[in-house]
Coordinates of C-alpha atoms and ligand atoms in Angstrom, one line a residue:
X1 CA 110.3 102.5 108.3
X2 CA 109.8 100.0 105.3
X3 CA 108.0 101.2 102.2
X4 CA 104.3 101.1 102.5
X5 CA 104.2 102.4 106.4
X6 CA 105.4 98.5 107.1
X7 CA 107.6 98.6 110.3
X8 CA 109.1 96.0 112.2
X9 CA 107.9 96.2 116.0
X10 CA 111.2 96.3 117.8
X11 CA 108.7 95.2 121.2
X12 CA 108.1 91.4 119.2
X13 CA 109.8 91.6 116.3
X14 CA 106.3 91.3 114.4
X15 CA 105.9 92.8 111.0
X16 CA 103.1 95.7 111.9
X17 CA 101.8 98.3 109.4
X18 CA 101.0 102.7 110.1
X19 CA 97.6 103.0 108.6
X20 CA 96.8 106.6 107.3
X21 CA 93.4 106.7 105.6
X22 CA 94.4 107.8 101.9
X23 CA 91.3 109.8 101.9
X24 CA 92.8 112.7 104.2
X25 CA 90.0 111.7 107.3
X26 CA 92.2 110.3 109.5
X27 CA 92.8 111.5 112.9
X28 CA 95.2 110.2 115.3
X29 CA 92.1 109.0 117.6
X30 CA 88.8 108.9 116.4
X31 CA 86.1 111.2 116.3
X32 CA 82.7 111.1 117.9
X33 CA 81.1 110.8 114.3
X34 CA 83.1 107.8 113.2
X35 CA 85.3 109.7 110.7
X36 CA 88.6 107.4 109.9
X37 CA 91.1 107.0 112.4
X38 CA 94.9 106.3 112.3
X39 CA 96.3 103.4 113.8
X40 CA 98.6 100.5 113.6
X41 CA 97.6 97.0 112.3
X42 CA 99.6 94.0 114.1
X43 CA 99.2 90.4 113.5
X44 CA 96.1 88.3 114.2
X45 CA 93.6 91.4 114.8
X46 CA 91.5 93.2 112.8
X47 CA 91.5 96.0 115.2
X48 CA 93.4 99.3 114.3
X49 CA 96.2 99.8 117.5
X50 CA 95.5 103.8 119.1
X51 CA 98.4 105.7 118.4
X52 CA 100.1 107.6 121.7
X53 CA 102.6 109.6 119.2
X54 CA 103.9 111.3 122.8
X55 CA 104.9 108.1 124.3
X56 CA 106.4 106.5 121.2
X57 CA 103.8 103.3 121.9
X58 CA 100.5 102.2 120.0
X59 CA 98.1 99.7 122.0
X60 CA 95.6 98.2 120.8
X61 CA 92.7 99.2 123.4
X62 CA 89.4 96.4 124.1
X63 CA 87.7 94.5 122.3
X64 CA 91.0 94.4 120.8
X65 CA 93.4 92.0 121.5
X66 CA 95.6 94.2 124.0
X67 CA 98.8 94.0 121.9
X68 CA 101.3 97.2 122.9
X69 CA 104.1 97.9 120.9
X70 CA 106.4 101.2 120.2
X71 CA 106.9 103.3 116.7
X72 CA 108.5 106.1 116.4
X73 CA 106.0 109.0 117.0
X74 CA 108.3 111.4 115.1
X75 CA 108.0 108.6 112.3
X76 CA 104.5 109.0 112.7
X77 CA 104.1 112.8 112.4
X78 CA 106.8 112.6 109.8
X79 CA 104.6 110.2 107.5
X80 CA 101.4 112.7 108.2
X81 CA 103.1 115.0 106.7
X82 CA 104.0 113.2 103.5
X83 CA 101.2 111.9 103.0
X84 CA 99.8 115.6 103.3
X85 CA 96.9 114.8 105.7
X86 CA 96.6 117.6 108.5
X87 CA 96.9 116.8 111.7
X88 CA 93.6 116.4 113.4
X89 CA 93.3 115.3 117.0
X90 CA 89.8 115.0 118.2
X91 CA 89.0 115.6 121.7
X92 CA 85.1 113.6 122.2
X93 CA 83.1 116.5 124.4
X94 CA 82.6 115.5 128.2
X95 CA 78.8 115.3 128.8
X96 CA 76.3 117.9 129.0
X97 CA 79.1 120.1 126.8
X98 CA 77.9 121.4 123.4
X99 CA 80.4 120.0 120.8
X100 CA 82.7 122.0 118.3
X101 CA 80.3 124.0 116.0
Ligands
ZN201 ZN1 94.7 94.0 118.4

């Protein structure tokens, strides 16, 4: 990746940036409480892309614009790590479920 978590979607060839919240509360997807998420700004949308670090793909999901690309998801984890944020995947409750205490 470029410095800065800049990458170059090799999908479009579009400049696209791995956003990592500097203050440590980002979570690959986001939480039920709104808490900072990780994602991947592309051109022309203000929306943050949802990460699928398994599939090596980030989309970015309604109202967003739809725009799929792929990054590395070891590139992903990788930059986590530097950036010495924990990972944190947060799974939303189903319905009638009591949430993590
Ligand atoms: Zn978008």
């Amino acid at each position: 990746m470029l410095p800065g978590h800049h990458f170059i979607d090799p999908v479009s060839g579009a400049a696209c940036e791995l956003v990592i919240p500097a203050d440590g509360s980002g979570a690959l997807y986001p939480s039920a409480d709104g808490a900072g998420k990780i994602g991947v700004r592309h051109p022309g949308c203000q929306v943050l892309a949802d990460i699928a670090v398994e599939l090596d793909a980030f989309y970015c999901p309604p109202p967003g614009c739809g725009y799929s690309g792929r990054i590395s998801g070891v590139q992903v984890l990788d930059m986590m790590r530097e950036t010495r944020i924990a990972i944190r995947v947060t799974i939303p409750p189903r319905a009638g479920q009591a949430g993590p205490a």
